[in-house]
Coordinates of N, CA and C in Angstrom, one line a residue:
M1 N 4.5 13.0 14.6 CA 3.1 12.6 14.5 C 3.0 11.1 14.2
S2 N 2.1 10.4 14.8 CA 1.9 9.0 14.5 C 1.2 8.8 13.1
L3 N 1.4 7.6 12.6 CA 0.7 7.2 11.3 C -0.8 7.4 11.4
V4 N -1.4 7.0 12.6 CA -2.8 7.2 12.8 C -3.2 8.7 12.7
E5 N -2.4 9.5 13.3 CA -2.7 11.0 13.2 C -2.6 11.5 11.8
L6 N -1.5 11.1 11.1 CA -1.3 11.6 9.7 C -2.5 11.2 8.8
I7 N -3.0 10.0 9.0 CA -4.2 9.5 8.2 C -5.4 10.4 8.6
A8 N -5.6 10.6 9.8 CA -6.7 11.4 10.3 C -6.7 12.8 9.7
Q9 N -5.5 13.4 9.4 CA -5.4 14.8 9.0 C -5.3 14.9 7.5
A10 N -5.1 13.8 6.8 CA -4.8 13.9 5.3 C -6.1 14.3 4.5
D11 N -5.8 15.0 3.4 CA -6.9 15.3 2.5 C -7.2 14.1 1.6
E12 N -8.2 14.3 0.7 CA -8.7 13.2 -0.2 C -7.5 12.7 -1.0
R13 N -6.8 13.6 -1.6 CA -5.7 13.1 -2.5 C -4.6 12.4 -1.7
G14 N -4.3 12.9 -0.5 CA -3.3 12.3 0.3 C -3.8 10.9 0.8
L15 N -5.1 10.8 1.1 CA -5.6 9.5 1.5 C -5.6 8.5 0.3
A16 N -6.0 9.0 -0.9 CA -6.0 8.1 -2.1 C -4.5 7.6 -2.4
A17 N -3.6 8.6 -2.3 CA -2.2 8.2 -2.5 C -1.6 7.3 -1.5
S18 N -2.0 7.5 -0.2 CA -1.5 6.6 0.9 C -2.0 5.2 0.7
G19 N -3.3 5.0 0.4 CA -3.9 3.7 0.2 C -3.3 3.1 -1.1
L20 N -3.2 3.9 -2.1 CA -2.6 3.4 -3.4 C -1.2 2.9 -3.2
A21 N -0.4 3.7 -2.5 CA 1.0 3.3 -2.2 C 1.1 2.0 -1.5
C22 N 0.3 1.8 -0.5 CA 0.3 0.5 0.2 C -0.1 -0.6 -0.7
L23 N -1.1 -0.4 -1.6 CA -1.5 -1.5 -2.5 C -0.3 -1.7 -3.5
D24 N 0.3 -0.6 -4.0 CA 1.3 -0.7 -5.0 C 2.5 -1.5 -4.5
R25 N 2.9 -1.3 -3.2 CA 4.0 -2.1 -2.7 C 3.7 -3.5 -2.6
C26 N 2.4 -3.9 -2.5 CA 2.0 -5.3 -2.4 C 1.7 -6.0 -3.7
V27 N 1.8 -5.3 -4.8 CA 1.5 -5.8 -6.2 C 2.3 -7.2 -6.4
P28 N 3.5 -7.4 -5.9 CA 4.2 -8.7 -6.1 C 3.3 -9.8 -5.6
L29 N 2.5 -9.6 -4.6 CA 1.7 -10.7 -4.1 C 0.5 -11.0 -5.0
L30 N 0.1 -10.0 -5.8 CA -1.0 -10.1 -6.7 C -0.7 -10.6 -8.1
G31 N 0.6 -10.7 -8.3 CA 1.1 -11.2 -9.6 C 1.1 -10.2 -10.7
G32 N 1.1 -8.9 -10.3 CA 1.1 -7.8 -11.3 C 2.5 -7.3 -11.6
D33 N 2.6 -6.6 -12.7 CA 3.9 -6.0 -13.1 C 4.0 -4.6 -12.4
D34 N 5.1 -4.0 -12.5 CA 5.4 -2.8 -11.8 C 4.6 -1.6 -12.3
E35 N 4.1 -1.7 -13.5 CA 3.4 -0.5 -14.1 C 1.9 -0.6 -14.0
I36 N 1.4 -1.7 -13.4 CA -0.1 -1.9 -13.4 C -0.9 -0.9 -12.7
L37 N -0.4 -0.2 -11.7 CA -1.2 0.8 -11.0 C -0.8 2.3 -11.5
R38 N 0.1 2.4 -12.5 CA 0.5 3.7 -13.0 C -0.7 4.6 -13.4
P39 N -1.7 4.1 -14.0 CA -2.8 4.9 -14.4 C -3.5 5.6 -13.2
L40 N -3.5 4.9 -12.1 CA -4.1 5.4 -10.9 C -3.2 6.6 -10.3
W41 N -1.9 6.3 -10.3 CA -1.0 7.4 -9.9 C -1.2 8.6 -10.8
A42 N -1.3 8.4 -12.1 CA -1.5 9.5 -13.1 C -2.8 10.3 -12.7
S43 N -3.8 9.5 -12.4 CA -5.1 10.2 -12.0 C -4.9 11.1 -10.8
L44 N -4.1 10.7 -9.9 CA -3.9 11.6 -8.7 C -3.0 12.8 -9.0
A45 N -2.2 12.7 -10.1 CA -1.4 13.8 -10.4 C -2.0 15.0 -11.1
E46 N -3.3 14.7 -11.6 CA -4.0 15.8 -12.3 C -4.3 16.9 -11.4
S47 N -4.0 18.2 -11.8 CA -4.1 19.3 -10.9 C -5.6 19.7 -10.7
E48 N -6.3 19.9 -11.8 CA -7.7 20.3 -11.6 C -8.6 19.1 -11.7
G49 N -9.5 19.0 -10.8 CA -10.5 17.9 -10.8 C -9.8 16.5 -10.7
W50 N -8.7 16.4 -9.9 CA -8.0 15.2 -9.8 C -8.9 14.0 -9.7
G51 N -8.5 13.0 -10.3 CA -9.1 11.7 -10.1 C -10.5 11.6 -10.7
E52 N -10.9 12.4 -11.7 CA -12.2 12.3 -12.3 C -12.4 11.0 -12.9
D53 N -11.4 10.4 -13.4 CA -11.5 9.0 -14.0 C -11.0 7.9 -13.0
W54 N -10.9 8.3 -11.8 CA -10.4 7.4 -10.7 C -11.2 6.1 -10.7
G55 N -12.5 6.1 -10.7 CA -13.3 4.9 -10.6 C -13.1 4.0 -11.8
E56 N -13.0 4.6 -13.0 CA -12.8 3.8 -14.2 C -11.4 3.1 -14.1
R57 N -10.4 3.8 -13.7 CA -9.1 3.3 -13.6 C -9.0 2.2 -12.5
V58 N -9.7 2.4 -11.4 CA -9.8 1.4 -10.4 C -10.3 0.1 -10.9
E59 N -11.4 0.2 -11.7 CA -12.0 -1.1 -12.3 C -11.1 -1.7 -13.2
Q60 N -10.3 -0.9 -14.0 CA -9.3 -1.5 -14.9 C -8.2 -2.3 -14.2
A61 N -7.8 -1.7 -13.1 CA -6.7 -2.3 -12.3 C -7.2 -3.6 -11.7
R62 N -8.4 -3.6 -11.2 CA -9.0 -4.8 -10.6 C -9.1 -5.9 -11.6
A63 N -9.6 -5.5 -12.8 CA -9.7 -6.5 -13.9 C -8.4 -7.2 -14.2
K64 N -7.3 -6.4 -14.2 CA -6.0 -6.9 -14.5 C -5.4 -7.7 -13.4
L65 N -5.7 -7.3 -12.1 CA -5.0 -7.9 -11.0 C -5.8 -9.0 -10.2
D66 N -7.1 -8.8 -10.2 CA -7.9 -9.7 -9.4 C -8.1 -11.0 -10.0
L67 N -7.3 -12.0 -9.6 CA -7.4 -13.3 -10.2 C -8.4 -14.1 -9.5
P68 N -9.5 -14.5 -10.1 CA -10.6 -15.2 -9.5 C -10.1 -16.6 -9.1
G69 N -10.6 -17.1 -8.0 CA -10.3 -18.4 -7.5 C -8.8 -18.6 -7.1
V70 N -8.3 -17.6 -6.3 CA -6.9 -17.7 -5.8 C -6.9 -18.9 -4.9
P71 N -6.0 -19.8 -5.1 CA -6.0 -21.0 -4.2 C -5.6 -20.6 -2.8
E72 N -5.9 -21.5 -1.8 CA -5.7 -21.3 -0.4 C -4.3 -20.8 -0.1
G73 N -3.3 -21.4 -0.8 CA -1.9 -21.0 -0.5 C -1.5 -19.7 -1.2
G74 N -2.4 -19.2 -2.0 CA -2.1 -17.9 -2.8 C -1.3 -18.2 -4.0
V75 N -1.3 -17.3 -4.9 CA -0.6 -17.4 -6.2 C 0.9 -17.8 -6.0
F76 N 1.5 -17.1 -5.0 CA 2.9 -17.4 -4.7 C 3.1 -18.2 -3.5
G77 N 2.0 -18.8 -3.0 CA 2.2 -19.6 -1.8 C 2.3 -18.8 -0.5
E78 N 1.9 -17.6 -0.5 CA 2.1 -16.7 0.6 C 0.8 -16.6 1.5
G79 N -0.2 -17.4 1.2 CA -1.3 -17.6 2.0 C -2.0 -16.3 2.4
E80 N -1.9 -16.0 3.7 CA -2.6 -14.9 4.4 C -2.2 -13.6 3.8
A81 N -0.9 -13.4 3.4 CA -0.4 -12.1 2.9 C -1.1 -11.9 1.5
V82 N -1.3 -12.9 0.7 CA -2.0 -12.8 -0.6 C -3.4 -12.4 -0.4
V83 N -4.1 -13.0 0.6 CA -5.5 -12.7 0.9 C -5.6 -11.3 1.3
L84 N -4.7 -10.8 2.1 CA -4.8 -9.4 2.6 C -4.6 -8.4 1.4
A85 N -3.6 -8.8 0.5 CA -3.4 -7.9 -0.7 C -4.6 -7.9 -1.6
H86 N -5.3 -9.0 -1.7 CA -6.5 -9.0 -2.5 C -7.7 -8.2 -1.9
R87 N -7.7 -8.3 -0.6 CA -8.7 -7.5 0.1 C -8.5 -6.0 -0.1
M88 N -7.2 -5.6 -0.1 CA -6.9 -4.1 -0.3 C -7.4 -3.7 -1.7
L89 N -7.1 -4.6 -2.7 CA -7.5 -4.3 -4.1 C -9.0 -4.3 -4.2
G90 N -9.7 -5.2 -3.6 CA -11.2 -5.3 -3.6 C -11.8 -4.1 -2.9
A91 N -11.2 -3.5 -2.0 CA -11.8 -2.4 -1.2 C -11.5 -1.0 -1.7
V92 N -10.7 -0.9 -2.8 CA -10.4 0.4 -3.4 C -11.8 1.1 -3.7
P93 N -12.0 2.2 -3.1 CA -13.3 2.9 -3.4 C -13.3 3.6 -4.8
V94 N -14.4 3.4 -5.5 CA -14.5 4.0 -6.8 C -15.0 5.5 -6.6
D95 N -15.6 5.7 -5.5 CA -16.1 7.0 -5.1 C -15.0 7.7 -4.3
R96 N -14.6 8.9 -4.7 CA -13.5 9.7 -4.0 C -13.9 10.4 -2.8
A97 N -15.0 10.1 -2.2 CA -15.5 10.8 -1.0 C -14.4 10.6 0.1
A98 N -14.2 11.6 0.9 CA -13.2 11.6 2.0 C -13.4 10.4 2.9
G99 N -14.6 10.2 3.3 CA -14.9 9.1 4.3 C -14.5 7.7 3.7
N100 N -14.9 7.5 2.5 CA -14.5 6.2 1.8 C -13.0 6.1 1.7
L101 N -12.3 7.2 1.3 CA -10.9 7.1 1.1 C -10.2 6.9 2.4
R102 N -10.6 7.6 3.5 CA -10.0 7.5 4.8 C -10.1 6.1 5.3
E103 N -11.3 5.5 5.2 CA -11.5 4.1 5.7 C -10.6 3.2 4.9
W104 N -10.5 3.3 3.6 CA -9.6 2.5 2.8 C -8.2 2.7 3.1
A105 N -7.7 3.9 3.2 CA -6.3 4.2 3.5 C -5.9 3.6 4.8
D106 N -6.8 3.7 5.8 CA -6.5 3.2 7.1 C -6.4 1.7 7.0
A107 N -7.4 1.0 6.3 CA -7.3 -0.4 6.2 C -6.1 -0.9 5.4
C108 N -5.7 -0.1 4.4 CA -4.5 -0.5 3.6 C -3.3 -0.4 4.5
S109 N -3.2 0.6 5.3 CA -2.1 0.8 6.2 C -1.9 -0.4 7.1
V110 N -3.0 -0.8 7.7 CA -3.0 -2.0 8.6 C -2.6 -3.2 7.8
A111 N -3.2 -3.4 6.7 CA -3.0 -4.6 5.9 C -1.5 -4.7 5.4
A112 N -1.0 -3.6 4.9 CA 0.4 -3.6 4.4 C 1.4 -3.9 5.5
L113 N 1.1 -3.3 6.7 CA 2.0 -3.6 7.8 C 1.9 -5.1 8.2
Q114 N 0.7 -5.6 8.2 CA 0.5 -7.0 8.6 C 1.2 -7.9 7.5
I115 N 1.1 -7.6 6.3 CA 1.7 -8.3 5.2 C 3.2 -8.4 5.4
H116 N 3.8 -7.2 5.7 CA 5.2 -7.1 5.9 C 5.6 -7.9 7.2
R117 N 4.8 -7.9 8.2 CA 5.0 -8.7 9.4 C 5.0 -10.2 9.1
L118 N 4.0 -10.6 8.3 CA 3.9 -12.0 7.9 C 5.1 -12.5 7.1
L119 N 5.6 -11.7 6.3 CA 6.7 -12.1 5.4 C 8.1 -11.8 6.0
D120 N 8.2 -11.1 7.1 CA 9.5 -10.8 7.7 C 10.1 -12.1 8.4
A121 N 11.3 -12.4 8.0 CA 11.9 -13.6 8.7 C 12.2 -13.3 10.2
A122 N 12.4 -12.0 10.5 CA 12.7 -11.6 11.9 C 11.4 -11.5 12.7
S123 N 11.5 -11.7 13.9 CA 10.3 -11.5 14.8 C 10.0 -10.0 15.0
D124 N 8.7 -9.7 15.0 CA 8.4 -8.3 15.2 C 8.0 -8.0 16.7
G125 N 8.4 -8.8 17.6 CA 8.1 -8.6 19.0 C 6.7 -8.9 19.3
A126 N 6.3 -8.5 20.5 CA 4.9 -8.8 21.0 C 3.9 -7.7 20.6
S127 N 4.3 -6.5 20.1 CA 3.4 -5.4 19.8 C 2.6 -5.7 18.6
S128 N 1.4 -5.2 18.6 CA 0.5 -5.4 17.5 C 0.8 -4.3 16.4
V129 N 0.2 -4.5 15.2 CA 0.3 -3.6 14.1 C -0.3 -2.2 14.6
T130 N -1.4 -2.3 15.3 CA -2.0 -1.1 15.9 C -1.1 -0.3 16.7
A131 N -0.3 -0.9 17.6 CA 0.7 -0.2 18.4 C 1.7 0.4 17.5
R132 N 2.2 -0.2 16.5 CA 3.2 0.3 15.6 C 2.6 1.6 14.9
R133 N 1.4 1.6 14.5 CA 0.8 2.7 13.8 C 0.6 3.9 14.8
E134 N 0.5 3.6 16.1 CA 0.3 4.7 17.1 C 1.6 5.2 17.6
G135 N 2.8 4.6 17.1 CA 4.1 5.2 17.4 C 4.9 4.3 18.3
R136 N 4.4 3.2 18.8 CA 5.2 2.3 19.7 C 6.0 1.4 18.8
T137 N 7.3 1.7 18.6 CA 8.1 1.1 17.6 C 9.2 0.3 18.2
Q138 N 9.3 0.1 19.5 CA 10.4 -0.7 20.1 C 10.3 -2.1 19.6
D139 N 11.5 -2.7 19.3 CA 11.7 -4.1 18.9 C 11.0 -4.4 17.6
M140 N 10.9 -3.4 16.7 CA 10.2 -3.7 15.4 C 11.2 -4.5 14.5
S141 N 10.6 -5.4 13.7 CA 11.4 -6.1 12.8 C 11.8 -5.2 11.6
P142 N 12.9 -5.5 10.9 CA 13.4 -4.5 9.9 C 12.4 -4.3 8.7
L143 N 11.7 -5.3 8.3 CA 10.8 -5.2 7.2 C 9.6 -4.3 7.6
V144 N 9.0 -4.6 8.8 CA 7.9 -3.8 9.3 C 8.3 -2.3 9.5
A145 N 9.5 -2.2 10.1 CA 10.0 -0.8 10.4 C 10.1 0.0 9.1
A146 N 10.6 -0.6 8.0 CA 10.8 0.1 6.8 C 9.4 0.4 6.2
E147 N 8.5 -0.5 6.3 CA 7.1 -0.2 5.7 C 6.5 0.9 6.5
L148 N 6.6 0.9 7.8 CA 6.1 2.0 8.6 C 6.7 3.4 8.2
R149 N 8.0 3.4 8.1 CA 8.7 4.6 7.6 C 8.2 5.1 6.3
R150 N 8.0 4.2 5.4 CA 7.5 4.6 4.0 C 6.1 5.2 4.1
Q151 N 5.2 4.6 4.9 CA 3.8 5.1 5.1 C 3.8 6.5 5.7
V152 N 4.6 6.7 6.7 CA 4.7 8.0 7.3 C 5.3 9.0 6.4
A153 N 6.4 8.6 5.7 CA 7.0 9.6 4.7 C 6.1 10.0 3.6
I154 N 5.3 9.1 3.1 CA 4.4 9.4 2.0 C 3.4 10.4 2.5
L155 N 2.8 10.2 3.6 CA 1.8 11.1 4.1 C 2.4 12.5 4.4
E156 N 3.6 12.5 5.0 CA 4.2 13.8 5.3 C 4.5 14.5 4.0
L157 N 5.0 13.8 3.0 CA 5.3 14.4 1.7 C 4.1 15.1 1.1
L158 N 3.0 14.4 1.1 CA 1.7 14.9 0.5 C 1.1 16.0 1.3
S159 N 1.3 15.9 2.6 CA 0.8 17.0 3.5 C 1.6 18.3 3.2
A160 N 2.9 18.2 3.1 CA 3.8 19.3 2.9 C 3.8 19.9 1.5
H161 N 3.7 19.0 0.5 CA 3.8 19.4 -0.9 C 2.6 19.2 -1.8
G162 N 1.6 18.6 -1.3 CA 0.4 18.4 -2.1 C 0.7 17.5 -3.3
P163 N 0.1 17.9 -4.5 CA 0.4 17.1 -5.7 C 1.9 17.0 -6.1
A164 N 2.6 18.1 -5.8 CA 4.0 18.1 -6.1 C 4.8 17.0 -5.4
G165 N 4.3 16.4 -4.3 CA 4.9 15.3 -3.6 C 4.6 14.0 -4.1
L166 N 3.8 13.9 -5.1 CA 3.4 12.6 -5.7 C 4.5 11.8 -6.3
R167 N 5.4 12.5 -7.0 CA 6.5 11.9 -7.6 C 7.4 11.2 -6.6
Q168 N 7.7 11.9 -5.5 CA 8.5 11.3 -4.4 C 7.8 10.2 -3.7
A169 N 6.5 10.3 -3.6 CA 5.7 9.3 -3.0 C 5.7 8.0 -3.8
L170 N 5.6 8.2 -5.1 CA 5.7 7.0 -6.1 C 7.1 6.4 -6.0
A171 N 8.1 7.2 -5.9 CA 9.5 6.6 -5.8 C 9.6 5.8 -4.5
L172 N 9.1 6.3 -3.4 CA 9.2 5.5 -2.1 C 8.4 4.2 -2.3
S173 N 7.2 4.3 -2.9 CA 6.4 3.1 -3.1 C 7.1 2.1 -4.0
T174 N 7.8 2.6 -5.0 CA 8.5 1.7 -6.0 C 9.6 1.0 -5.2
E175 N 10.3 1.7 -4.4 CA 11.4 1.1 -3.6 C 10.8 0.0 -2.7
G176 N 9.7 0.3 -2.1 CA 9.1 -0.7 -1.2 C 8.6 -1.9 -2.0
R177 N 8.1 -1.7 -3.2 CA 7.7 -2.8 -4.0 C 8.8 -3.7 -4.4
R178 N 10.0 -3.1 -4.7 CA 11.2 -3.9 -5.0 C 11.6 -4.7 -3.8
V179 N 11.6 -4.1 -2.7 CA 11.9 -4.9 -1.4 C 11.0 -6.1 -1.2
L180 N 9.7 -5.8 -1.3 CA 8.8 -6.9 -1.1 C 8.9 -8.0 -2.2
R181 N 9.1 -7.6 -3.4 CA 9.3 -8.6 -4.5 C 10.5 -9.4 -4.2
A182 N 11.6 -8.8 -3.7 CA 12.8 -9.6 -3.3 C 12.5 -10.6 -2.2
V183 N 11.7 -10.1 -1.2 CA 11.4 -11.0 -0.1 C 10.5 -12.2 -0.6
V184 N 9.5 -11.9 -1.4 CA 8.7 -13.0 -2.0 C 9.5 -14.0 -2.8
S185 N 10.4 -13.4 -3.6 CA 11.3 -14.3 -4.4 C 12.2 -15.1 -3.6
R186 N 12.8 -14.6 -2.5 CA 13.7 -15.3 -1.6 C 12.9 -16.4 -0.9
R187 N 11.7 -16.1 -0.5 CA 10.9 -17.1 0.2 C 10.5 -18.3 -0.8
A188 N 10.2 -17.9 -2.0 CA 9.9 -18.9 -3.0 C 11.1 -19.8 -3.3
R189 N 12.3 -19.3 -3.4 CA 13.5 -20.0 -3.6 C 13.8 -21.0 -2.4
G190 N 13.4 -20.5 -1.2 CA 13.6 -21.3 0.0 C 12.7 -22.5 0.0
R191 N 11.6 -22.5 -0.7 CA 10.7 -23.6 -0.6 C 11.0 -24.6 -1.7
V192 N 11.8 -24.3 -2.7 CA 12.1 -25.2 -3.8 C 13.1 -26.3 -3.3

């Protein structure tokens, strides 16, 4: 199943986790530490009435991560990638309605793939991010391919295991965040 199809079929918790995982992997571009989104993950893990405090935790994360007046080059000089990460953060819905979450998860998927494409030293071929999400993966660059695999794996985990899949989804996201942090660090060293 393509990423687009998985997002279309996901339930509210799966959509929230999918969008949150994309944002979580891009935290290095926002200047946040590895634990900054942990309260949102905890909100998703609640069995009954999951996410009742979702909106409050979203606002807390925004207050910690949303740096006003980010310069044109971005906090880490990554320009467009930083702008995309800030848009993901700004668009997190405080309302857990399925329509809002689906729109956000879909936008986060596109933004995260685009961020990985912008930061990948290898060319991603001529295909668009949209083509990648629809399953056309020929000549994908390694960083984009890994991000696409993570997004698909997280949605499949949550579809198959529900809340029990959140721990594995978080582990996949953490792995992706470490990869992106290393890429950002390597690019920063290359500019010095």
